[in-house]
Short mmCIF file of N, CA and C in Angstrom, two decimals:
data_model
loop_
_atom_site.label_atom_id
_atom_site.label_comp_id
_atom_site.label_asym_id
_atom_site.label_seq_id
_atom_site.Cartn_x
_atom_site.Cartn_y
_atom_site.Cartn_z
N GLY A 284 1.84 4.29 14.22
CA GLY A 284 1.66 5.51 14.95
C GLY A 284 1.33 5.23 16.41
N ASP A 285 1.88 6.01 17.28
CA ASP A 285 1.67 5.87 18.71
C ASP A 285 0.79 7.02 19.18
N ILE A 286 -0.45 6.73 19.51
CA ILE A 286 -1.39 7.78 19.93
C ILE A 286 -0.98 8.39 21.26
N GLN A 287 -0.56 7.58 22.18
CA GLN A 287 -0.24 8.08 23.52
C GLN A 287 1.00 8.97 23.52
N ASP A 288 2.06 8.54 22.87
CA ASP A 288 3.29 9.33 22.86
C ASP A 288 3.37 10.32 21.70
N LYS A 289 2.35 10.33 20.86
CA LYS A 289 2.24 11.27 19.74
C LYS A 289 3.49 11.23 18.85
N GLU A 290 3.78 10.04 18.34
CA GLU A 290 4.92 9.87 17.46
C GLU A 290 4.64 8.75 16.46
N ILE A 291 5.43 8.73 15.40
CA ILE A 291 5.35 7.65 14.41
C ILE A 291 6.61 6.82 14.56
N LEU A 292 6.43 5.52 14.61
CA LEU A 292 7.55 4.60 14.79
C LEU A 292 7.90 3.93 13.46
N LYS A 293 9.14 3.49 13.37
CA LYS A 293 9.63 2.81 12.17
C LYS A 293 10.10 1.41 12.56
N LEU A 294 9.57 0.41 11.86
CA LEU A 294 9.95 -0.98 12.10
C LEU A 294 10.95 -1.39 11.04
N ASP A 295 12.12 -1.87 11.48
CA ASP A 295 13.12 -2.44 10.57
C ASP A 295 13.05 -3.95 10.73
N ILE A 296 12.45 -4.62 9.77
CA ILE A 296 12.23 -6.06 9.88
C ILE A 296 13.54 -6.82 9.86
N GLU A 297 14.49 -6.39 9.02
CA GLU A 297 15.77 -7.11 8.94
C GLU A 297 16.55 -7.03 10.24
N LYS A 298 16.58 -5.85 10.86
CA LYS A 298 17.32 -5.68 12.12
C LYS A 298 16.48 -6.04 13.34
N GLU A 299 15.19 -6.24 13.13
CA GLU A 299 14.24 -6.54 14.20
C GLU A 299 14.26 -5.44 15.27
N THR A 300 14.17 -4.19 14.80
CA THR A 300 14.18 -3.05 15.72
C THR A 300 13.01 -2.12 15.42
N ILE A 301 12.62 -1.38 16.44
CA ILE A 301 11.62 -0.32 16.30
C ILE A 301 12.25 0.95 16.83
N GLU A 302 12.17 2.01 16.03
CA GLU A 302 12.74 3.29 16.46
C GLU A 302 11.76 4.42 16.16
N VAL A 303 11.94 5.53 16.82
CA VAL A 303 11.09 6.69 16.60
C VAL A 303 11.45 7.29 15.24
N PHE A 304 10.44 7.46 14.40
CA PHE A 304 10.63 8.03 13.07
C PHE A 304 10.28 9.52 13.06
N LEU A 305 9.14 9.86 13.63
CA LEU A 305 8.71 11.25 13.76
C LEU A 305 8.24 11.49 15.18
N PRO A 306 9.03 12.18 15.99
CA PRO A 306 8.63 12.44 17.37
C PRO A 306 7.82 13.74 17.49
N GLN A 307 7.22 13.94 18.62
CA GLN A 307 6.59 15.20 19.02
C GLN A 307 5.55 15.72 18.02
N LEU A 308 4.62 14.85 17.64
CA LEU A 308 3.52 15.28 16.79
C LEU A 308 2.51 16.05 17.63
N ASN A 309 1.70 16.88 16.99
CA ASN A 309 0.68 17.64 17.72
C ASN A 309 -0.40 16.73 18.28
N HIS A 310 -0.75 15.70 17.54
CA HIS A 310 -1.78 14.75 17.94
C HIS A 310 -1.27 13.35 17.64
N GLY A 311 -1.96 12.35 18.15
CA GLY A 311 -1.65 10.98 17.78
C GLY A 311 -2.05 10.72 16.34
N VAL A 312 -1.84 9.52 15.88
CA VAL A 312 -2.10 9.16 14.49
C VAL A 312 -3.29 8.21 14.42
N ARG A 313 -4.27 8.53 13.58
CA ARG A 313 -5.43 7.66 13.38
C ARG A 313 -5.18 6.66 12.27
N SER A 314 -4.54 7.12 11.18
CA SER A 314 -4.38 6.28 10.00
C SER A 314 -3.12 6.69 9.26
N MET A 315 -2.41 5.70 8.68
CA MET A 315 -1.20 5.97 7.91
C MET A 315 -1.23 5.16 6.63
N ALA A 316 -0.50 5.66 5.62
CA ALA A 316 -0.32 4.93 4.37
C ALA A 316 0.99 5.40 3.74
N VAL A 317 1.62 4.52 3.00
CA VAL A 317 2.87 4.86 2.30
C VAL A 317 2.67 4.60 0.82
N GLU A 318 3.07 5.54 0.02
CA GLU A 318 3.02 5.41 -1.44
C GLU A 318 4.35 5.91 -1.97
N ASP A 319 5.09 5.04 -2.64
CA ASP A 319 6.43 5.34 -3.10
C ASP A 319 7.28 5.78 -1.90
N ASP A 320 7.79 7.00 -1.91
CA ASP A 320 8.64 7.47 -0.81
C ASP A 320 7.89 8.45 0.09
N ILE A 321 6.58 8.50 0.00
CA ILE A 321 5.80 9.47 0.78
C ILE A 321 4.99 8.73 1.86
N LEU A 322 5.12 9.21 3.09
CA LEU A 322 4.34 8.72 4.22
C LEU A 322 3.21 9.71 4.46
N TYR A 323 1.98 9.24 4.46
CA TYR A 323 0.80 10.06 4.72
C TYR A 323 0.20 9.63 6.05
N TRP A 324 -0.39 10.57 6.79
CA TRP A 324 -1.10 10.20 8.00
C TRP A 324 -2.19 11.20 8.30
N ILE A 325 -3.19 10.73 9.04
CA ILE A 325 -4.30 11.55 9.53
C ILE A 325 -4.17 11.60 11.04
N GLU A 326 -4.31 12.79 11.59
CA GLU A 326 -4.23 12.95 13.04
C GLU A 326 -5.45 12.34 13.71
N SER A 327 -5.26 11.86 14.92
CA SER A 327 -6.36 11.22 15.63
C SER A 327 -7.43 12.21 16.07
N PHE A 328 -7.06 13.45 16.31
CA PHE A 328 -8.02 14.48 16.70
C PHE A 328 -7.87 15.65 15.75
N GLY A 329 -8.66 15.65 14.71
CA GLY A 329 -8.57 16.72 13.73
C GLY A 329 -8.84 16.19 12.34
N THR A 330 -8.70 17.08 11.39
CA THR A 330 -9.00 16.74 10.01
C THR A 330 -7.82 17.04 9.09
N HIS A 331 -6.61 16.98 9.63
CA HIS A 331 -5.44 17.29 8.83
C HIS A 331 -4.85 16.04 8.19
N LEU A 332 -4.59 16.12 6.89
CA LEU A 332 -3.81 15.13 6.18
C LEU A 332 -2.39 15.66 6.15
N LEU A 333 -1.44 14.88 6.65
CA LEU A 333 -0.05 15.30 6.68
C LEU A 333 0.78 14.33 5.86
N TRP A 334 1.91 14.80 5.31
CA TRP A 334 2.78 13.92 4.55
C TRP A 334 4.22 14.41 4.59
N THR A 335 5.13 13.47 4.42
CA THR A 335 6.55 13.76 4.39
C THR A 335 7.25 12.66 3.61
N LYS A 336 8.48 12.91 3.23
CA LYS A 336 9.26 11.88 2.56
C LYS A 336 9.68 10.84 3.59
N ALA A 337 9.47 9.59 3.27
CA ALA A 337 9.85 8.52 4.19
C ALA A 337 11.36 8.42 4.34
N SER A 338 12.08 8.79 3.30
CA SER A 338 13.54 8.71 3.36
C SER A 338 14.16 9.91 4.06
N SER A 339 13.43 11.00 4.19
CA SER A 339 13.96 12.22 4.80
C SER A 339 12.81 13.03 5.40
N PRO A 340 12.38 12.71 6.63
CA PRO A 340 11.17 13.33 7.19
C PRO A 340 11.38 14.71 7.81
N LYS A 341 12.26 15.52 7.25
CA LYS A 341 12.54 16.84 7.82
C LYS A 341 11.40 17.83 7.55
N ASP A 342 10.87 17.81 6.33
CA ASP A 342 9.81 18.74 5.95
C ASP A 342 8.48 18.02 5.95
N ILE A 343 7.51 18.60 6.66
CA ILE A 343 6.18 18.03 6.74
C ILE A 343 5.20 19.00 6.09
N SER A 344 4.38 18.48 5.21
CA SER A 344 3.33 19.28 4.56
C SER A 344 1.99 18.81 5.10
N TRP A 345 0.98 19.68 4.97
CA TRP A 345 -0.33 19.31 5.47
C TRP A 345 -1.42 20.01 4.69
N GLN A 346 -2.62 19.42 4.76
CA GLN A 346 -3.82 19.98 4.13
C GLN A 346 -4.98 19.72 5.07
N ASP A 347 -5.75 20.76 5.37
CA ASP A 347 -6.93 20.59 6.21
C ASP A 347 -8.07 20.07 5.35
N LEU A 348 -8.60 18.92 5.71
CA LEU A 348 -9.70 18.31 4.97
C LEU A 348 -11.05 18.52 5.64
N GLY A 349 -11.09 19.35 6.67
CA GLY A 349 -12.33 19.58 7.41
C GLY A 349 -13.45 20.13 6.55
N GLY A 350 -13.13 20.94 5.56
CA GLY A 350 -14.15 21.49 4.67
C GLY A 350 -14.78 20.43 3.78
N LEU A 351 -14.06 19.35 3.55
CA LEU A 351 -14.59 18.27 2.72
C LEU A 351 -15.42 17.27 3.52
N THR A 352 -15.01 17.05 4.75
CA THR A 352 -15.61 15.96 5.51
C THR A 352 -16.41 16.42 6.72
N GLY A 353 -16.07 17.54 7.28
CA GLY A 353 -16.67 17.95 8.54
C GLY A 353 -15.80 17.47 9.69
N ALA A 354 -15.78 18.21 10.76
CA ALA A 354 -14.88 17.92 11.87
C ALA A 354 -15.23 16.63 12.60
N GLN A 355 -16.46 16.18 12.49
CA GLN A 355 -16.88 14.99 13.24
C GLN A 355 -16.62 13.68 12.50
N GLU A 356 -16.19 13.75 11.26
CA GLU A 356 -15.96 12.54 10.47
C GLU A 356 -14.57 11.97 10.73
N ASP A 357 -14.48 10.66 10.92
CA ASP A 357 -13.19 10.00 11.04
C ASP A 357 -12.67 9.68 9.64
N LEU A 358 -11.47 10.13 9.36
CA LEU A 358 -10.85 9.87 8.07
C LEU A 358 -9.85 8.73 8.19
N TYR A 359 -9.79 7.89 7.18
CA TYR A 359 -8.82 6.81 7.13
C TYR A 359 -8.18 6.79 5.76
N LEU A 360 -6.91 6.44 5.71
CA LEU A 360 -6.16 6.48 4.46
C LEU A 360 -6.01 5.10 3.84
N ALA A 361 -5.95 5.11 2.54
CA ALA A 361 -5.59 3.92 1.76
C ALA A 361 -4.97 4.44 0.47
N THR A 362 -4.04 3.71 -0.07
CA THR A 362 -3.45 4.10 -1.34
C THR A 362 -3.53 2.93 -2.31
N PHE A 363 -3.52 3.25 -3.56
CA PHE A 363 -3.38 2.23 -4.58
C PHE A 363 -2.69 2.89 -5.75
N LYS A 364 -2.01 2.11 -6.51
CA LYS A 364 -1.28 2.62 -7.66
C LYS A 364 -1.77 1.87 -8.88
N SER A 365 -2.37 2.59 -9.76
CA SER A 365 -2.86 1.98 -10.99
C SER A 365 -1.69 1.75 -11.92
N GLN A 366 -1.44 0.52 -12.23
CA GLN A 366 -0.36 0.18 -13.15
C GLN A 366 -0.94 -0.64 -14.28
N PRO A 367 -0.62 -0.24 -15.49
CA PRO A 367 -1.11 -1.06 -16.59
C PRO A 367 -0.44 -2.43 -16.55
N LYS A 368 -1.26 -3.45 -16.69
CA LYS A 368 -0.73 -4.81 -16.68
C LYS A 368 -0.85 -5.39 -18.08
N LEU A 369 0.20 -6.04 -18.48
CA LEU A 369 0.14 -6.76 -19.74
C LEU A 369 -0.58 -8.07 -19.47
N VAL A 370 -1.68 -8.26 -20.13
CA VAL A 370 -2.48 -9.46 -19.91
C VAL A 370 -2.07 -10.50 -20.93
N ASN A 371 -1.68 -11.65 -20.45
CA ASN A 371 -1.34 -12.75 -21.33
C ASN A 371 -2.63 -13.47 -21.71
N SER A 372 -2.91 -13.50 -22.98
CA SER A 372 -4.12 -14.19 -23.44
C SER A 372 -3.77 -15.28 -24.44
N ALA A 373 -2.64 -15.93 -24.23
CA ALA A 373 -2.17 -16.97 -25.16
C ALA A 373 -3.17 -18.11 -25.29
N CYS A 374 -3.94 -18.39 -24.26
CA CYS A 374 -4.90 -19.50 -24.32
C CYS A 374 -6.01 -19.28 -25.35
N HIS A 375 -6.23 -18.04 -25.74
CA HIS A 375 -7.28 -17.78 -26.73
C HIS A 375 -7.01 -18.50 -28.05
N ASN A 376 -5.73 -18.63 -28.39
CA ASN A 376 -5.36 -19.26 -29.66
C ASN A 376 -4.62 -20.59 -29.47
N ALA A 377 -4.61 -21.10 -28.28
CA ALA A 377 -3.87 -22.33 -27.98
C ALA A 377 -4.63 -23.56 -28.50
N PRO A 378 -3.90 -24.57 -28.91
CA PRO A 378 -4.54 -25.78 -29.42
C PRO A 378 -4.86 -26.81 -28.33
N CYS A 379 -5.09 -26.36 -27.13
CA CYS A 379 -5.36 -27.29 -26.02
C CYS A 379 -6.73 -27.94 -26.20
N SER A 380 -6.81 -29.22 -25.91
CA SER A 380 -8.09 -29.93 -26.06
C SER A 380 -8.94 -29.88 -24.79
N HIS A 381 -8.30 -29.71 -23.61
CA HIS A 381 -9.06 -29.72 -22.37
C HIS A 381 -8.88 -28.45 -21.56
N PHE A 382 -7.72 -28.32 -20.94
CA PHE A 382 -7.47 -27.16 -20.08
C PHE A 382 -6.26 -26.38 -20.57
N CYS A 383 -6.34 -25.07 -20.48
CA CYS A 383 -5.23 -24.21 -20.86
C CYS A 383 -5.00 -23.21 -19.73
N PHE A 384 -3.75 -23.03 -19.34
CA PHE A 384 -3.38 -22.07 -18.30
C PHE A 384 -2.37 -21.08 -18.88
N ASN A 385 -2.70 -19.81 -18.82
CA ASN A 385 -1.76 -18.78 -19.26
C ASN A 385 -0.58 -18.72 -18.30
N LYS A 386 0.62 -18.58 -18.84
CA LYS A 386 1.78 -18.31 -17.99
C LYS A 386 1.72 -16.83 -17.61
N ASP A 387 2.52 -16.42 -16.65
CA ASP A 387 2.42 -15.06 -16.12
C ASP A 387 2.53 -13.98 -17.20
N TYR A 388 3.51 -14.06 -18.07
CA TYR A 388 3.71 -12.97 -19.02
C TYR A 388 3.57 -13.38 -20.48
N LYS A 389 3.95 -14.61 -20.79
CA LYS A 389 3.92 -15.03 -22.18
C LYS A 389 3.84 -16.55 -22.25
N GLY A 390 3.03 -17.05 -23.13
CA GLY A 390 2.94 -18.48 -23.33
C GLY A 390 1.80 -19.12 -22.56
N PHE A 391 1.70 -20.45 -22.68
CA PHE A 391 0.61 -21.19 -22.06
C PHE A 391 1.07 -22.61 -21.76
N VAL A 392 0.25 -23.32 -20.99
CA VAL A 392 0.49 -24.72 -20.68
C VAL A 392 -0.83 -25.46 -20.86
N CYS A 393 -0.80 -26.52 -21.65
CA CYS A 393 -1.99 -27.37 -21.81
C CYS A 393 -1.94 -28.48 -20.77
N THR A 394 -3.07 -28.81 -20.23
CA THR A 394 -3.15 -29.95 -19.31
C THR A 394 -4.41 -30.75 -19.64
N CYS A 395 -4.43 -31.96 -19.09
CA CYS A 395 -5.56 -32.86 -19.33
C CYS A 395 -6.18 -33.27 -18.01
N PRO A 396 -7.43 -33.73 -18.06
CA PRO A 396 -8.06 -34.26 -16.85
C PRO A 396 -7.33 -35.51 -16.36
N PHE A 397 -7.60 -35.88 -15.15
CA PHE A 397 -6.99 -37.07 -14.54
C PHE A 397 -7.19 -38.30 -15.44
N ASP A 398 -6.15 -39.07 -15.56
CA ASP A 398 -6.17 -40.31 -16.32
C ASP A 398 -6.14 -40.11 -17.83
N MET A 399 -5.79 -38.90 -18.28
CA MET A 399 -5.62 -38.63 -19.71
C MET A 399 -4.24 -38.03 -19.91
N THR A 400 -3.71 -38.12 -21.10
CA THR A 400 -2.37 -37.59 -21.38
C THR A 400 -2.41 -36.72 -22.63
N LEU A 401 -1.41 -35.83 -22.72
CA LEU A 401 -1.27 -34.98 -23.90
C LEU A 401 -0.70 -35.81 -25.05
N GLU A 402 -1.13 -35.53 -26.26
CA GLU A 402 -0.57 -36.20 -27.44
C GLU A 402 0.35 -35.26 -28.17
#
């Protein structure tokens, strides 16, 4: 986000270019976050949370968060996506005598301390 020019820029790493993504905002941008195809941002002067589709930024939605935080509070965005992870626990039943390392999704690898070998 560009506070001075009141716009959001888009960086294309492959083409090594920067272009204007959203021009002519009411205020500069204090904080941004992207989740899936949605770009969220907080204005630098105000309490509005705004969002649009990153693939098609024609429609912008907003929500005033001033009632939750107060006008004097600085808001910052962060996103996280809770995804269930399959935990590999193959080492629980592994016949390793010294060290056991779970592989990423399935299986294990036994190892020995320095100067020892697997039988």
